[in-house]
Amino acid sequence: TGRRPPHRKTAAFGDQQQYPEEVVNIIKSAFTGGVVGWVYGGVPAFHQARRAFIERSQGELFQNQADAVQSAHRAGLRSFIRYGWRWSWRVAAFVAIFKASPSAGLPWLVRGLFMVSVVLCFLAFTGALFRMHLGLQGLAGGFIFGTAFGIPAGGLIVFIQKLAGETLQEKRNRERREQYEQKLAEW
């Protein structure tokens, strides 16, 4: 008689469900893009609104200096939240679409290779898709923006992968092979 494979347990209430690595990476990247977009849009808006409030309220009487400073900070915070949110969701959506394009849309294109041209294509596609609602001019503008942004971004990604010594695909293949060998040894 041969050995039977170990019994697989069903997920209990407290167990966490594992999501595919690509989905987790898309969510993490979108969140990071959202935070960067919030800072990018919010910090200049905060300073501008605070400066405008101070210029506008020169003749106003405040109870004390702390009240004046607090009012200026509140005006800046409102602008930080408003303009930060505008940039945040846009950058998060752009990053999520860009990250999802290769893994969901055209996986056959990037299997085994990751070059600047691949990043360039996906960023041009993402830019065009993101500005498609503005018509043909918006589509062309988004394509040009994505292309212009894709060259340095692709170069940076390839440079970081060369610096690390292995590409993401090689790392994924190595981890899968090690996991398979570990399961085979356990079985």
PDB file of C-alpha atoms in Angstrom:
ATOM      1  CA  THR A   1       0.000   0.000   0.000  1.00  0.00           C
ATOM      2  CA  GLY A   2       1.233   3.462  -0.857  1.00  0.00           C
ATOM      3  CA  ARG A   3       1.162   6.477   1.360  1.00  0.00           C
ATOM      4  CA  ARG A   4      -1.816   8.762   1.044  1.00  0.00           C
ATOM      5  CA  PRO A   5      -1.290  12.484   0.549  1.00  0.00           C
ATOM      6  CA  PRO A   6      -1.885  14.585   3.670  1.00  0.00           C
ATOM      7  CA  HIS A   7      -5.509  15.553   4.304  1.00  0.00           C
ATOM      8  CA  ARG A   8      -6.289  19.126   3.339  1.00  0.00           C
ATOM      9  CA  LYS A   9      -8.120  21.080   6.003  1.00  0.00           C
ATOM     10  CA  THR A  10     -10.970  23.354   5.072  1.00  0.00           C
ATOM     11  CA  ALA A  11     -10.607  27.008   5.966  1.00  0.00           C
ATOM     12  CA  ALA A  12     -12.050  27.808   9.374  1.00  0.00           C
ATOM     13  CA  PHE A  13     -13.546  31.127  10.389  1.00  0.00           C
ATOM     14  CA  GLY A  14     -10.306  32.534  11.792  1.00  0.00           C
ATOM     15  CA  ASP A  15      -8.049  31.420   8.913  1.00  0.00           C
ATOM     16  CA  GLN A  16      -7.022  34.016   6.387  1.00  0.00           C
ATOM     17  CA  GLN A  17      -7.718  33.434   2.735  1.00  0.00           C
ATOM     18  CA  GLN A  18      -4.626  33.678   0.550  1.00  0.00           C
ATOM     19  CA  TYR A  19      -4.900  35.956  -2.464  1.00  0.00           C
ATOM     20  CA  PRO A  20      -2.718  35.606  -5.546  1.00  0.00           C
ATOM     21  CA  GLU A  21       0.556  37.491  -5.380  1.00  0.00           C
ATOM     22  CA  GLU A  22      -0.368  39.625  -8.408  1.00  0.00           C
ATOM     23  CA  VAL A  23      -3.567  40.865  -6.740  1.00  0.00           C
ATOM     24  CA  VAL A  24      -1.722  41.734  -3.537  1.00  0.00           C
ATOM     25  CA  ASN A  25       0.942  43.598  -5.544  1.00  0.00           C
ATOM     26  CA  ILE A  26      -1.716  45.567  -7.449  1.00  0.00           C
ATOM     27  CA  ILE A  27      -3.439  46.585  -4.207  1.00  0.00           C
ATOM     28  CA  LYS A  28      -0.172  47.556  -2.515  1.00  0.00           C
ATOM     29  CA  SER A  29       0.954  49.566  -5.535  1.00  0.00           C
ATOM     30  CA  ALA A  30      -2.401  51.344  -5.850  1.00  0.00           C
ATOM     31  CA  PHE A  31      -2.342  52.228  -2.143  1.00  0.00           C
ATOM     32  CA  THR A  32       1.226  53.529  -2.383  1.00  0.00           C
ATOM     33  CA  GLY A  33       0.321  55.506  -5.505  1.00  0.00           C
ATOM     34  CA  GLY A  34      -2.674  56.957  -3.674  1.00  0.00           C
ATOM     35  CA  VAL A  35      -0.521  58.088  -0.756  1.00  0.00           C
ATOM     36  CA  VAL A  36       2.085  59.610  -3.084  1.00  0.00           C
ATOM     37  CA  GLY A  37      -0.682  61.339  -5.072  1.00  0.00           C
ATOM     38  CA  TRP A  38      -2.237  62.697  -1.874  1.00  0.00           C
ATOM     39  CA  VAL A  39       1.080  64.171  -0.770  1.00  0.00           C
ATOM     40  CA  TYR A  40       1.845  65.466  -4.276  1.00  0.00           C
ATOM     41  CA  GLY A  41      -1.500  67.253  -4.561  1.00  0.00           C
ATOM     42  CA  GLY A  42      -2.064  68.120  -0.915  1.00  0.00           C
ATOM     43  CA  VAL A  43       1.184  69.702   0.251  1.00  0.00           C
ATOM     44  CA  PRO A  44       1.314  72.488  -2.377  1.00  0.00           C
ATOM     45  CA  ALA A  45      -2.420  73.120  -1.891  1.00  0.00           C
ATOM     46  CA  PHE A  46      -1.896  73.364   1.884  1.00  0.00           C
ATOM     47  CA  HIS A  47       0.833  75.991   1.511  1.00  0.00           C
ATOM     48  CA  GLN A  48      -1.102  77.938  -1.130  1.00  0.00           C
ATOM     49  CA  ALA A  49      -4.323  77.992   0.909  1.00  0.00           C
ATOM     50  CA  ARG A  50      -2.500  79.009   4.080  1.00  0.00           C
ATOM     51  CA  ARG A  51      -0.708  81.823   2.265  1.00  0.00           C
ATOM     52  CA  ALA A  52      -3.970  82.973   0.624  1.00  0.00           C
ATOM     53  CA  PHE A  53      -5.784  82.906   3.982  1.00  0.00           C
ATOM     54  CA  ILE A  54      -3.106  85.048   5.614  1.00  0.00           C
ATOM     55  CA  GLU A  55      -3.181  87.557   2.739  1.00  0.00           C
ATOM     56  CA  ARG A  56      -6.992  87.647   2.763  1.00  0.00           C
ATOM     57  CA  SER A  57      -7.376  88.063   6.519  1.00  0.00           C
ATOM     58  CA  GLN A  58      -4.962  90.950   7.138  1.00  0.00           C
ATOM     59  CA  GLY A  59      -7.744  93.217   8.368  1.00  0.00           C
ATOM     60  CA  GLU A  60      -9.659  90.598  10.372  1.00  0.00           C
ATOM     61  CA  LEU A  61      -9.631  90.705  14.106  1.00  0.00           C
ATOM     62  CA  PHE A  62      -8.879  87.462  15.899  1.00  0.00           C
ATOM     63  CA  GLN A  63      -9.199  86.855  19.613  1.00  0.00           C
ATOM     64  CA  ASN A  64      -5.501  86.065  19.868  1.00  0.00           C
ATOM     65  CA  GLN A  65      -2.550  84.928  17.778  1.00  0.00           C
ATOM     66  CA  ALA A  66      -3.272  81.242  18.406  1.00  0.00           C
ATOM     67  CA  ASP A  67      -6.774  81.673  16.953  1.00  0.00           C
ATOM     68  CA  ALA A  68      -5.320  83.281  13.812  1.00  0.00           C
ATOM     69  CA  VAL A  69      -2.732  80.518  13.357  1.00  0.00           C
ATOM     70  CA  GLN A  70      -5.378  77.859  13.969  1.00  0.00           C
ATOM     71  CA  SER A  71      -7.683  79.390  11.357  1.00  0.00           C
ATOM     72  CA  ALA A  72      -4.853  79.506   8.810  1.00  0.00           C
ATOM     73  CA  HIS A  73      -4.011  75.854   9.481  1.00  0.00           C
ATOM     74  CA  ARG A  74      -7.665  74.834   9.147  1.00  0.00           C
ATOM     75  CA  ALA A  75      -7.850  76.544   5.749  1.00  0.00           C
ATOM     76  CA  GLY A  76      -4.656  74.766   4.686  1.00  0.00           C
ATOM     77  CA  LEU A  77      -5.912  71.403   5.966  1.00  0.00           C
ATOM     78  CA  ARG A  78      -9.171  71.749   4.024  1.00  0.00           C
ATOM     79  CA  SER A  79      -7.171  72.359   0.845  1.00  0.00           C
ATOM     80  CA  PHE A  80      -4.794  69.495   1.659  1.00  0.00           C
ATOM     81  CA  ILE A  81      -7.722  67.092   1.965  1.00  0.00           C
ATOM     82  CA  ARG A  82      -9.606  68.414  -1.081  1.00  0.00           C
ATOM     83  CA  TYR A  83      -6.722  68.599  -3.565  1.00  0.00           C
ATOM     84  CA  GLY A  84      -4.864  65.656  -2.065  1.00  0.00           C
ATOM     85  CA  TRP A  85      -7.937  63.486  -2.623  1.00  0.00           C
ATOM     86  CA  ARG A  86      -8.206  64.641  -6.252  1.00  0.00           C
ATOM     87  CA  TRP A  87      -4.634  63.600  -6.963  1.00  0.00           C
ATOM     88  CA  SER A  88      -4.801  60.507  -4.763  1.00  0.00           C
ATOM     89  CA  TRP A  89      -7.580  58.641  -6.525  1.00  0.00           C
ATOM     90  CA  ARG A  90      -6.242  59.562  -9.962  1.00  0.00           C
ATOM     91  CA  VAL A  91      -2.729  58.329  -9.253  1.00  0.00           C
ATOM     92  CA  ALA A  92      -4.072  55.201  -7.508  1.00  0.00           C
ATOM     93  CA  ALA A  93      -6.293  54.397 -10.505  1.00  0.00           C
ATOM     94  CA  PHE A  94      -3.418  54.993 -12.943  1.00  0.00           C
ATOM     95  CA  VAL A  95      -1.083  52.736 -10.961  1.00  0.00           C
ATOM     96  CA  ALA A  96      -3.727  50.012 -10.553  1.00  0.00           C
ATOM     97  CA  ILE A  97      -4.502  49.990 -14.288  1.00  0.00           C
ATOM     98  CA  PHE A  98      -0.797  49.928 -15.136  1.00  0.00           C
ATOM     99  CA  LYS A  99      -0.058  47.096 -12.684  1.00  0.00           C
ATOM    100  CA  ALA A 100      -3.084  45.064 -13.798  1.00  0.00           C
ATOM    101  CA  SER A 101      -2.363  45.425 -17.532  1.00  0.00           C
ATOM    102  CA  PRO A 102       0.527  42.965 -17.831  1.00  0.00           C
ATOM    103  CA  SER A 103      -0.737  40.432 -15.300  1.00  0.00           C
ATOM    104  CA  ALA A 104      -4.358  40.332 -16.433  1.00  0.00           C
ATOM    105  CA  GLY A 105      -4.507  41.672 -19.966  1.00  0.00           C
ATOM    106  CA  LEU A 106      -1.506  40.468 -21.912  1.00  0.00           C
ATOM    107  CA  PRO A 107       0.481  37.950 -19.881  1.00  0.00           C
ATOM    108  CA  TRP A 108       1.932  36.294 -22.977  1.00  0.00           C
ATOM    109  CA  LEU A 109       3.816  39.490 -23.807  1.00  0.00           C
ATOM    110  CA  VAL A 110       5.894  39.654 -20.655  1.00  0.00           C
ATOM    111  CA  ARG A 111       6.560  35.969 -19.968  1.00  0.00           C
ATOM    112  CA  GLY A 112      10.264  35.604 -19.560  1.00  0.00           C
ATOM    113  CA  LEU A 113      11.208  39.157 -20.542  1.00  0.00           C
ATOM    114  CA  PHE A 114      10.891  42.518 -18.894  1.00  0.00           C
ATOM    115  CA  MET A 115      12.276  45.338 -20.977  1.00  0.00           C
ATOM    116  CA  VAL A 116      11.845  49.080 -21.236  1.00  0.00           C
ATOM    117  CA  SER A 117       9.686  48.605 -24.330  1.00  0.00           C
ATOM    118  CA  VAL A 118       7.198  46.472 -22.380  1.00  0.00           C
ATOM    119  CA  VAL A 119       6.848  49.125 -19.663  1.00  0.00           C
ATOM    120  CA  LEU A 120       6.611  51.775 -22.365  1.00  0.00           C
ATOM    121  CA  CYS A 121       3.753  49.920 -24.078  1.00  0.00           C
ATOM    122  CA  PHE A 122       1.805  49.371 -20.883  1.00  0.00           C
ATOM    123  CA  LEU A 123       2.206  52.958 -19.682  1.00  0.00           C
ATOM    124  CA  ALA A 124       1.164  54.308 -23.090  1.00  0.00           C
ATOM    125  CA  PHE A 125      -1.877  52.000 -23.006  1.00  0.00           C
ATOM    126  CA  THR A 126      -2.690  53.053 -19.429  1.00  0.00           C
ATOM    127  CA  GLY A 127      -2.345  56.757 -20.212  1.00  0.00           C
ATOM    128  CA  ALA A 128      -4.581  56.429 -23.257  1.00  0.00           C
ATOM    129  CA  LEU A 129      -7.168  54.419 -21.315  1.00  0.00           C
ATOM    130  CA  PHE A 130      -7.106  56.885 -18.418  1.00  0.00           C
ATOM    131  CA  ARG A 131      -7.788  59.879 -20.708  1.00  0.00           C
ATOM    132  CA  MET A 132     -10.144  58.149 -23.133  1.00  0.00           C
ATOM    133  CA  HIS A 133     -13.189  59.972 -21.718  1.00  0.00           C
ATOM    134  CA  LEU A 134     -11.811  63.264 -23.111  1.00  0.00           C
ATOM    135  CA  GLY A 135     -12.190  62.100 -26.690  1.00  0.00           C
ATOM    136  CA  LEU A 136      -9.581  61.590 -29.371  1.00  0.00           C
ATOM    137  CA  GLN A 137      -7.395  64.465 -28.147  1.00  0.00           C
ATOM    138  CA  GLY A 138      -7.433  63.106 -24.600  1.00  0.00           C
ATOM    139  CA  LEU A 139      -6.642  59.629 -25.872  1.00  0.00           C
ATOM    140  CA  ALA A 140      -3.660  60.942 -27.847  1.00  0.00           C
ATOM    141  CA  GLY A 141      -2.509  63.112 -24.934  1.00  0.00           C
ATOM    142  CA  GLY A 142      -2.714  60.198 -22.510  1.00  0.00           C
ATOM    143  CA  PHE A 143      -0.807  57.998 -24.938  1.00  0.00           C
ATOM    144  CA  ILE A 144       1.945  60.611 -25.279  1.00  0.00           C
ATOM    145  CA  PHE A 145       2.099  61.175 -21.504  1.00  0.00           C
ATOM    146  CA  GLY A 146       2.259  57.434 -20.837  1.00  0.00           C
ATOM    147  CA  THR A 147       4.974  57.020 -23.453  1.00  0.00           C
ATOM    148  CA  ALA A 148       7.031  59.908 -22.069  1.00  0.00           C
ATOM    149  CA  PHE A 149       6.679  58.542 -18.550  1.00  0.00           C
ATOM    150  CA  GLY A 150       7.322  54.951 -19.638  1.00  0.00           C
ATOM    151  CA  ILE A 151      10.874  55.473 -20.844  1.00  0.00           C
ATOM    152  CA  PRO A 152      12.375  56.560 -17.481  1.00  0.00           C
ATOM    153  CA  ALA A 153      10.069  54.275 -15.488  1.00  0.00           C
ATOM    154  CA  GLY A 154      10.971  51.230 -17.567  1.00  0.00           C
ATOM    155  CA  GLY A 155      14.667  52.076 -17.379  1.00  0.00           C
ATOM    156  CA  LEU A 156      14.438  52.412 -13.604  1.00  0.00           C
ATOM    157  CA  ILE A 157      12.636  49.082 -13.207  1.00  0.00           C
ATOM    158  CA  VAL A 158      15.126  47.243 -15.421  1.00  0.00           C
ATOM    159  CA  PHE A 159      18.050  48.903 -13.590  1.00  0.00           C
ATOM    160  CA  ILE A 160      16.684  47.860 -10.179  1.00  0.00           C
ATOM    161  CA  GLN A 161      16.180  44.287 -11.408  1.00  0.00           C
ATOM    162  CA  LYS A 162      19.758  44.137 -12.723  1.00  0.00           C
ATOM    163  CA  LEU A 163      20.981  45.549  -9.418  1.00  0.00           C
ATOM    164  CA  ALA A 164      19.054  42.842  -7.529  1.00  0.00           C
ATOM    165  CA  GLY A 165      20.602  40.105  -9.644  1.00  0.00           C
ATOM    166  CA  GLU A 166      17.386  38.414 -10.761  1.00  0.00           C
ATOM    167  CA  THR A 167      14.210  39.507 -12.495  1.00  0.00           C
ATOM    168  CA  LEU A 168      10.762  39.203 -10.950  1.00  0.00           C
ATOM    169  CA  GLN A 169       9.956  36.278 -13.237  1.00  0.00           C
ATOM    170  CA  GLU A 170      13.148  34.437 -12.239  1.00  0.00           C
ATOM    171  CA  LYS A 171      12.381  35.068  -8.566  1.00  0.00           C
ATOM    172  CA  ARG A 172       8.811  33.811  -8.985  1.00  0.00           C
ATOM    173  CA  ASN A 173      10.018  30.674 -10.813  1.00  0.00           C
ATOM    174  CA  ARG A 174      12.657  29.998  -8.136  1.00  0.00           C
ATOM    175  CA  GLU A 175      10.119  30.395  -5.297  1.00  0.00           C
ATOM    176  CA  ARG A 176       7.621  28.105  -7.027  1.00  0.00           C
ATOM    177  CA  ARG A 177      10.330  25.484  -7.616  1.00  0.00           C
ATOM    178  CA  GLU A 178      11.440  25.657  -3.956  1.00  0.00           C
ATOM    179  CA  GLN A 179       7.838  25.409  -2.765  1.00  0.00           C
ATOM    180  CA  TYR A 180       7.234  22.408  -5.051  1.00  0.00           C
ATOM    181  CA  GLU A 181      10.394  20.681  -3.818  1.00  0.00           C
ATOM    182  CA  GLN A 182       9.402  21.341  -0.186  1.00  0.00           C
ATOM    183  CA  LYS A 183       5.906  19.901  -0.711  1.00  0.00           C
ATOM    184  CA  LEU A 184       7.377  16.931  -2.551  1.00  0.00           C
ATOM    185  CA  ALA A 185       9.793  16.267   0.327  1.00  0.00           C
ATOM    186  CA  GLU A 186       6.934  16.523   2.880  1.00  0.00           C
ATOM    187  CA  TRP A 187       4.758  14.175   0.911  1.00  0.00           C
TER     188      TRP A 187
END
